[in-house]
Amino acid sequence: MASPPRSRSPPVTRAMRARAAASSERIPPDVLFDVLLRLPARDLCRLRAVCRSWRALTSGDALFAEAHAAAHPGPLFLAKFRDDKSSVYVVDLSGNALKRVAGVGGGPYHHLLCTSLNLACLATDWNRCSVLNPATGAVRVLPESPAEEHANRVNLSNPYTFFALGRVAATGEHKVLRMFNRLGFHNGGQQVFEVFTVNGGDGDARWRGRQGPGLFIDECSGVVVDGVVYFLTSRVYEGVRCGIRPDYIVSFDLGTEEWRSDLRGPISSNAGDRKVPHYTRCDLSLAELKGSLVLADHREQPMSMDLWFLSDVGNGLWAKEYHIRTHSIISRLVGTDTFAEVGIRCLDSVGVYTGNLLSLGEGDMV
């Protein structure tokens, strides 16, 4: 993605407002609705300043906002750029910056977590986390101190933490899962888990300690799908005769705040009781695509990647929907100007934004 542009459109003058107000009185409401519906959200946000009737339609009419979202499906993304680490930008698929929310980036060490929500989570590896509402510019800084029940179990002098933000569909609540990763498996360490409800009542505005899954997990593999956080098991189990295969998955339900039944990945599921030869955890990664949990299987010989979709959560059924030859993709990039363009881009971190751009009242349109 390219660096955020600095140019701005000319301001709406008093004369422009007067002419637009007079014209809007002569335009039938249904015609005005259809005309404004064709404009991109960035222009509509500026045109709110023209007159009261335009502002009412583009900012206070739920039917118009819904119709506009359907007519301009996006996708949109939230991004942090390396040359502006204190801001979060709303960008389109081409990398054009549509909106800048300044002073909320959390500094150079905060990264946007990979989410598909109307909120953004910015976090560091050492226990600093904030939740941003791009629609209002409001920032919720989560407390660094652990849950009361973990006060004597977690050493805060040098914590290494993982965060995951998800939404519980049944209640509309947004929750953050935090994991303290201490010392490591071989050193007798522990992984401590806590949950925080971002938009809950006073009783939920604190970290609440939760039990672990009973297995060490790879915190870097965490991905959220439909309010459930999925993890691959830790690489420390490789070579250990404990019956845990590389694609073994554990999951935490943010709604019930409990761990679900463990899940066998597609590789070991298809292998049955046979061994999985020449297979390591570094070949695997988890992702969320099209609302489903996906396991990506990377191969070096030949350079390729299989994408397995979890088609039936209850029965643990997987379907391989894509086989991608990564070698041919890299060859095309090297042989074209596209590779050079990627090299000069300064994107720091990014997440998918599912909110309504028309509701972004705070911050600067760019």
Coordinates of C-alpha atoms in Angstrom, one line a residue:
M1 CA 0.0 0.0 0.0
A2 CA 1.3 3.5 -0.8
S3 CA 2.0 6.2 1.7
P4 CA -1.0 8.2 2.7
P5 CA -1.5 11.2 0.3
R6 CA -1.2 14.7 1.8
S7 CA -3.5 16.6 -0.7
R8 CA -6.9 17.8 0.4
S9 CA -10.0 18.9 -1.5
P10 CA -10.9 22.7 -1.3
P11 CA -13.1 23.6 1.6
V12 CA -16.8 24.1 1.2
T13 CA -17.5 27.8 1.1
R14 CA -20.5 29.8 2.3
A15 CA -21.5 30.6 -1.3
M16 CA -21.4 26.9 -2.1
R17 CA -23.6 26.1 0.9
A18 CA -26.1 28.8 -0.2
R19 CA -26.3 27.5 -3.7
A20 CA -26.6 23.9 -2.6
A21 CA -29.3 24.7 -0.1
A22 CA -31.4 26.5 -2.7
S23 CA -30.9 23.6 -5.2
S24 CA -31.8 20.9 -2.7
E25 CA -35.2 22.6 -2.1
R26 CA -36.0 22.0 -5.8
I27 CA -34.7 18.5 -6.0
P28 CA -37.2 15.8 -5.1
P29 CA -36.0 13.7 -2.0
D30 CA -36.0 10.4 -4.0
V31 CA -33.9 12.0 -6.7
L32 CA -31.4 13.5 -4.2
F33 CA -31.3 10.1 -2.5
D34 CA -30.3 8.3 -5.8
V35 CA -27.8 11.0 -6.8
L36 CA -25.9 11.1 -3.5
L37 CA -26.0 7.3 -3.4
R38 CA -23.7 7.2 -6.4
L39 CA -20.9 9.2 -4.7
P40 CA -18.1 7.6 -2.8
A41 CA -18.2 7.9 1.0
R42 CA -15.1 10.2 1.1
D43 CA -17.0 12.8 -1.0
L44 CA -20.2 12.4 1.0
C45 CA -18.5 13.1 4.3
R46 CA -17.3 16.4 2.9
L47 CA -20.6 17.3 1.4
R48 CA -22.3 17.0 4.8
A49 CA -21.1 20.6 5.4
V50 CA -23.1 21.9 2.4
C51 CA -26.6 22.1 4.0
R52 CA -28.7 20.6 6.7
S53 CA -30.8 18.4 4.4
W54 CA -27.7 16.8 2.9
R55 CA -26.2 16.3 6.4
A56 CA -29.4 14.7 7.7
L57 CA -29.5 12.3 4.8
T58 CA -25.8 11.2 4.7
S59 CA -25.3 11.0 8.5
G60 CA -28.6 10.3 10.2
D61 CA -30.5 8.2 7.7
A62 CA -30.0 4.5 8.5
L63 CA -31.7 3.5 5.2
F64 CA -29.3 5.6 3.2
A65 CA -26.3 4.3 5.1
E66 CA -27.4 0.7 4.5
A67 CA -28.1 1.3 0.8
H68 CA -24.7 3.1 0.3
A69 CA -22.8 0.2 2.0
A70 CA -24.5 -2.2 -0.4
A71 CA -23.7 0.0 -3.5
H72 CA -20.1 0.5 -2.4
P73 CA -19.1 -2.9 -0.9
G74 CA -15.4 -2.1 -0.4
P75 CA -13.5 -3.9 1.0
L76 CA -12.0 -1.4 3.4
F77 CA -9.0 -1.7 5.6
L78 CA -7.5 -0.1 8.7
A79 CA -3.8 0.5 8.3
K80 CA -0.8 2.0 10.1
F81 CA 2.0 3.4 8.0
R82 CA 5.7 3.5 9.1
D83 CA 6.0 7.2 8.5
D84 CA 3.0 8.1 10.7
K85 CA 2.9 5.7 13.6
S86 CA 0.6 7.8 15.7
S87 CA -2.4 7.6 13.3
V88 CA -4.7 4.9 11.9
Y89 CA -6.0 5.2 8.3
V90 CA -9.0 3.8 6.6
V91 CA -7.8 2.7 3.1
D92 CA -9.4 1.0 0.1
L93 CA -8.3 -2.0 -1.8
S94 CA -6.0 0.1 -4.0
G95 CA -4.2 1.5 -1.0
N96 CA -5.8 5.0 -1.2
A97 CA -6.2 6.6 2.2
L98 CA -9.8 7.7 2.7
K99 CA -9.7 8.7 6.4
R100 CA -7.1 9.6 9.0
V101 CA -7.7 9.2 12.7
A102 CA -4.8 11.0 14.4
G103 CA -3.2 10.5 17.8
V104 CA -4.6 6.9 18.3
G105 CA -1.8 4.8 16.9
G106 CA -0.2 4.1 20.3
G107 CA 3.3 4.8 19.1
P108 CA 5.9 3.0 17.0
Y109 CA 5.6 -0.4 18.8
H110 CA 1.8 -0.8 18.6
H111 CA 0.6 -2.9 15.7
L112 CA -2.9 -3.4 14.4
L113 CA -4.1 -6.9 15.0
C114 CA -5.6 -8.8 12.1
T115 CA -9.3 -8.4 12.6
S116 CA -12.5 -8.3 10.5
L117 CA -14.5 -6.0 12.7
N118 CA -15.8 -2.4 13.1
L119 CA -13.3 -1.9 15.9
A120 CA -9.5 -2.0 15.8
C121 CA -7.1 -3.5 18.4
L122 CA -3.6 -2.0 18.8
A123 CA -1.2 -3.9 20.9
T124 CA 2.5 -4.6 21.8
D125 CA 4.3 -7.7 22.9
W126 CA 4.7 -6.4 26.4
N127 CA 1.2 -6.0 27.6
R128 CA 0.0 -2.7 26.2
C129 CA -3.3 -2.8 24.4
S130 CA -5.9 -0.3 23.2
V131 CA -9.2 -0.7 21.3
L132 CA -10.1 2.0 18.8
N133 CA -13.6 2.9 17.4
P134 CA -12.7 4.4 14.0
A135 CA -16.3 5.7 13.8
T136 CA -15.9 8.1 16.7
G137 CA -12.2 8.2 17.3
A138 CA -12.7 6.9 20.8
V139 CA -9.9 4.9 22.3
R140 CA -10.2 2.4 25.2
V141 CA -6.8 1.8 26.9
L142 CA -7.0 -1.6 28.6
P143 CA -5.3 -2.0 32.0
E144 CA -1.9 -3.5 32.1
S145 CA -2.3 -5.1 35.5
P146 CA -3.4 -8.8 35.6
A147 CA -6.6 -10.2 36.9
E148 CA -6.8 -10.4 40.7
E149 CA -6.5 -14.2 40.6
H150 CA -3.3 -13.9 38.6
A151 CA -1.6 -11.2 40.6
N152 CA 0.9 -13.6 42.2
R153 CA 1.4 -15.8 39.1
V154 CA 2.5 -13.3 36.5
N155 CA 5.8 -11.4 36.5
L156 CA 5.0 -8.0 35.0
S157 CA 8.7 -6.9 35.0
N158 CA 9.2 -8.6 31.7
P159 CA 6.0 -10.0 30.3
Y160 CA 5.5 -11.3 26.8
T161 CA 1.8 -11.1 25.9
F162 CA -0.6 -12.0 23.1
F163 CA -3.9 -10.3 22.4
A164 CA -6.9 -11.2 20.3
L165 CA -10.1 -9.1 19.7
G166 CA -13.4 -10.7 18.7
R167 CA -17.1 -10.1 18.7
V168 CA -19.7 -12.3 20.3
A169 CA -22.6 -12.4 17.7
A170 CA -25.2 -13.4 20.3
T171 CA -24.7 -10.4 22.5
G172 CA -22.8 -7.9 20.3
E173 CA -20.1 -7.7 22.9
H174 CA -16.4 -7.2 21.9
K175 CA -14.0 -9.1 24.0
V176 CA -10.2 -9.3 24.2
L177 CA -8.3 -12.5 25.1
R178 CA -4.9 -11.9 26.7
M179 CA -2.2 -14.5 27.2
F180 CA 0.9 -14.1 29.3
N181 CA 3.6 -16.3 27.9
R182 CA 6.1 -16.9 30.7
L183 CA 9.6 -18.5 30.5
G184 CA 8.8 -21.2 28.0
F185 CA 7.9 -24.9 28.0
H186 CA 11.4 -26.3 28.6
N187 CA 12.0 -23.9 31.6
G188 CA 8.9 -24.9 33.5
G189 CA 7.0 -21.8 32.4
Q190 CA 3.3 -21.2 32.1
Q191 CA 0.7 -19.6 29.9
V192 CA -1.9 -17.5 31.7
F193 CA -5.2 -16.5 30.0
E194 CA -7.5 -13.6 30.8
V195 CA -10.6 -12.0 29.2
F196 CA -11.8 -8.4 29.1
T197 CA -15.2 -7.2 27.8
V198 CA -14.7 -3.9 26.0
N199 CA -18.3 -2.7 25.9
G200 CA -19.6 -4.5 29.0
G201 CA -20.9 -3.0 32.3
D202 CA -18.8 -1.9 35.2
G203 CA -18.6 -5.5 36.5
D204 CA -16.9 -6.6 33.2
A205 CA -14.5 -3.7 33.0
R206 CA -11.6 -5.7 34.3
W207 CA -9.5 -8.7 33.3
R208 CA -11.0 -12.0 34.4
G209 CA -8.7 -15.0 34.7
R210 CA -9.5 -18.2 32.8
Q211 CA -8.1 -21.7 32.7
G212 CA -5.7 -22.8 30.1
P213 CA -6.3 -25.4 27.5
G214 CA -4.0 -28.0 29.1
L215 CA -1.5 -27.7 26.2
F216 CA 1.1 -25.2 25.3
I217 CA 0.0 -23.2 22.3
D218 CA 1.8 -21.2 19.6
E219 CA 0.6 -17.6 20.5
C220 CA 1.7 -16.3 17.1
S221 CA -0.8 -18.6 15.3
G222 CA -3.9 -17.1 16.9
V223 CA -6.7 -16.1 14.7
V224 CA -10.3 -15.1 15.4
V225 CA -13.3 -16.5 13.5
D226 CA -16.9 -15.8 14.5
G227 CA -16.1 -15.0 18.1
V228 CA -13.7 -18.0 18.6
V229 CA -9.9 -17.7 18.9
Y230 CA -8.1 -20.6 17.3
F231 CA -4.5 -21.7 18.0
L232 CA -2.1 -24.3 16.7
T233 CA -0.2 -26.2 19.4
S234 CA 3.3 -25.1 20.3
R235 CA 6.3 -26.2 18.3
V236 CA 7.8 -27.7 21.4
Y237 CA 5.7 -30.8 20.8
E238 CA 7.6 -31.6 17.6
G239 CA 9.6 -34.7 18.1
V240 CA 7.9 -35.4 21.5
R241 CA 6.1 -38.7 21.6
C242 CA 2.9 -37.4 23.1
G243 CA 0.4 -38.1 20.2
I244 CA 0.1 -34.4 19.3
R245 CA 0.4 -33.8 15.6
P246 CA 1.6 -30.5 14.0
D247 CA -1.9 -29.5 12.8
Y248 CA -3.6 -30.0 16.2
I249 CA -5.8 -27.0 17.0
V250 CA -7.3 -25.7 20.3
S251 CA -9.9 -22.9 20.5
F252 CA -11.3 -20.5 23.0
D253 CA -14.9 -19.4 22.8
L254 CA -15.2 -15.7 23.7
G255 CA -19.0 -16.0 24.3
T256 CA -18.8 -18.8 26.9
E257 CA -15.2 -17.8 27.9
E258 CA -14.2 -21.5 27.9
W259 CA -12.0 -23.7 25.8
R260 CA -13.8 -25.9 23.2
S261 CA -13.0 -29.5 22.3
D262 CA -9.7 -29.9 20.6
L263 CA -9.7 -30.1 16.8
R264 CA -7.7 -32.3 14.5
G265 CA -6.4 -30.5 11.4
P266 CA -6.9 -31.7 7.8
I267 CA -3.5 -33.3 7.5
S268 CA -3.7 -35.6 10.5
S269 CA -7.5 -36.2 9.9
N270 CA -6.7 -37.6 6.4
A271 CA -3.7 -39.6 7.6
G272 CA -5.8 -41.6 10.1
D273 CA -3.5 -43.6 12.4
R274 CA -0.6 -43.4 10.0
K275 CA 2.4 -41.2 10.7
V276 CA 2.6 -37.8 9.0
P277 CA 6.1 -38.0 7.4
H278 CA 8.4 -35.0 6.9
Y279 CA 6.0 -32.6 8.4
T280 CA 6.7 -29.7 10.9
R281 CA 4.7 -26.9 12.4
C282 CA 6.6 -24.3 10.5
D283 CA 4.8 -25.5 7.4
L284 CA 1.4 -24.5 8.8
S285 CA -0.5 -21.2 9.6
L286 CA -4.1 -20.3 10.4
A287 CA -6.2 -17.5 8.8
E288 CA -9.7 -16.3 8.5
L289 CA -11.1 -16.2 4.9
K290 CA -14.7 -15.8 3.8
G291 CA -15.8 -16.2 7.4
S292 CA -14.2 -19.6 7.9
L293 CA -11.2 -20.9 9.6
V294 CA -8.5 -21.8 7.1
L295 CA -5.3 -23.8 7.6
A296 CA -2.6 -22.9 5.1
D297 CA -0.1 -25.7 4.3
H298 CA 3.1 -24.3 2.8
R299 CA 5.4 -26.6 0.7
E300 CA 8.9 -25.9 -0.6
Q301 CA 9.1 -28.8 -3.1
P302 CA 7.4 -27.7 -5.2
M303 CA 6.8 -24.2 -3.9
S304 CA 3.1 -24.3 -3.3
M305 CA 0.3 -23.7 -0.7
D306 CA -2.9 -25.6 0.0
L307 CA -5.8 -23.8 1.7
W308 CA -8.0 -26.1 3.8
F309 CA -11.4 -24.6 4.9
L310 CA -13.1 -25.9 8.0
S311 CA -16.4 -26.7 6.4
D312 CA -18.1 -28.3 9.5
V313 CA -17.0 -27.1 12.9
G314 CA -19.1 -29.6 14.9
N315 CA -17.7 -32.6 13.1
G316 CA -14.3 -31.2 12.3
L317 CA -14.6 -31.7 8.6
W318 CA -12.1 -29.9 6.2
A319 CA -12.2 -29.2 2.5
K320 CA -9.2 -28.2 0.4
E321 CA -10.6 -25.4 -1.8
Y322 CA -7.4 -23.9 -3.2
H323 CA -4.0 -25.1 -4.4
I324 CA -1.6 -22.2 -5.1
R325 CA 1.7 -22.5 -6.9
T326 CA 3.7 -19.8 -5.1
H327 CA 6.7 -20.3 -7.3
S328 CA 4.9 -19.0 -10.4
I329 CA 3.5 -16.0 -8.4
I330 CA 7.0 -15.0 -7.2
S331 CA 8.4 -15.4 -10.7
R332 CA 5.8 -13.0 -12.2
L333 CA 6.5 -10.5 -9.5
V334 CA 10.2 -10.5 -10.1
G335 CA 9.7 -10.1 -13.8
T336 CA 7.4 -7.1 -13.6
D337 CA 7.4 -3.6 -12.1
T338 CA 4.9 -4.9 -9.4
F339 CA 7.8 -6.2 -7.4
A340 CA 9.5 -2.8 -7.3
E341 CA 6.3 -1.2 -6.2
V342 CA 5.9 -3.6 -3.3
G343 CA 9.4 -2.8 -2.2
I344 CA 8.8 1.0 -1.7
R345 CA 5.6 0.7 0.1
C346 CA 5.7 1.5 3.8
L347 CA 2.8 -0.3 5.4
D348 CA 3.4 -1.2 9.0
S349 CA 0.3 -3.3 9.9
V350 CA -3.3 -3.8 8.6
G351 CA -6.7 -5.2 9.5
V352 CA -10.0 -5.5 7.7
Y353 CA -12.6 -2.8 8.6
T354 CA -16.3 -3.8 8.4
G355 CA -17.7 -0.5 9.8
N356 CA -19.7 2.1 7.9
L357 CA -17.4 4.8 6.4
L358 CA -20.3 7.3 6.5
S359 CA -20.3 7.2 10.3
L360 CA -16.6 8.3 10.5
G361 CA -17.2 11.7 12.0
E362 CA -13.9 12.2 13.8
G363 CA -10.6 12.7 12.2
D364 CA -9.5 14.2 8.9
M365 CA -10.8 13.1 5.4
V366 CA -7.8 12.8 3.1

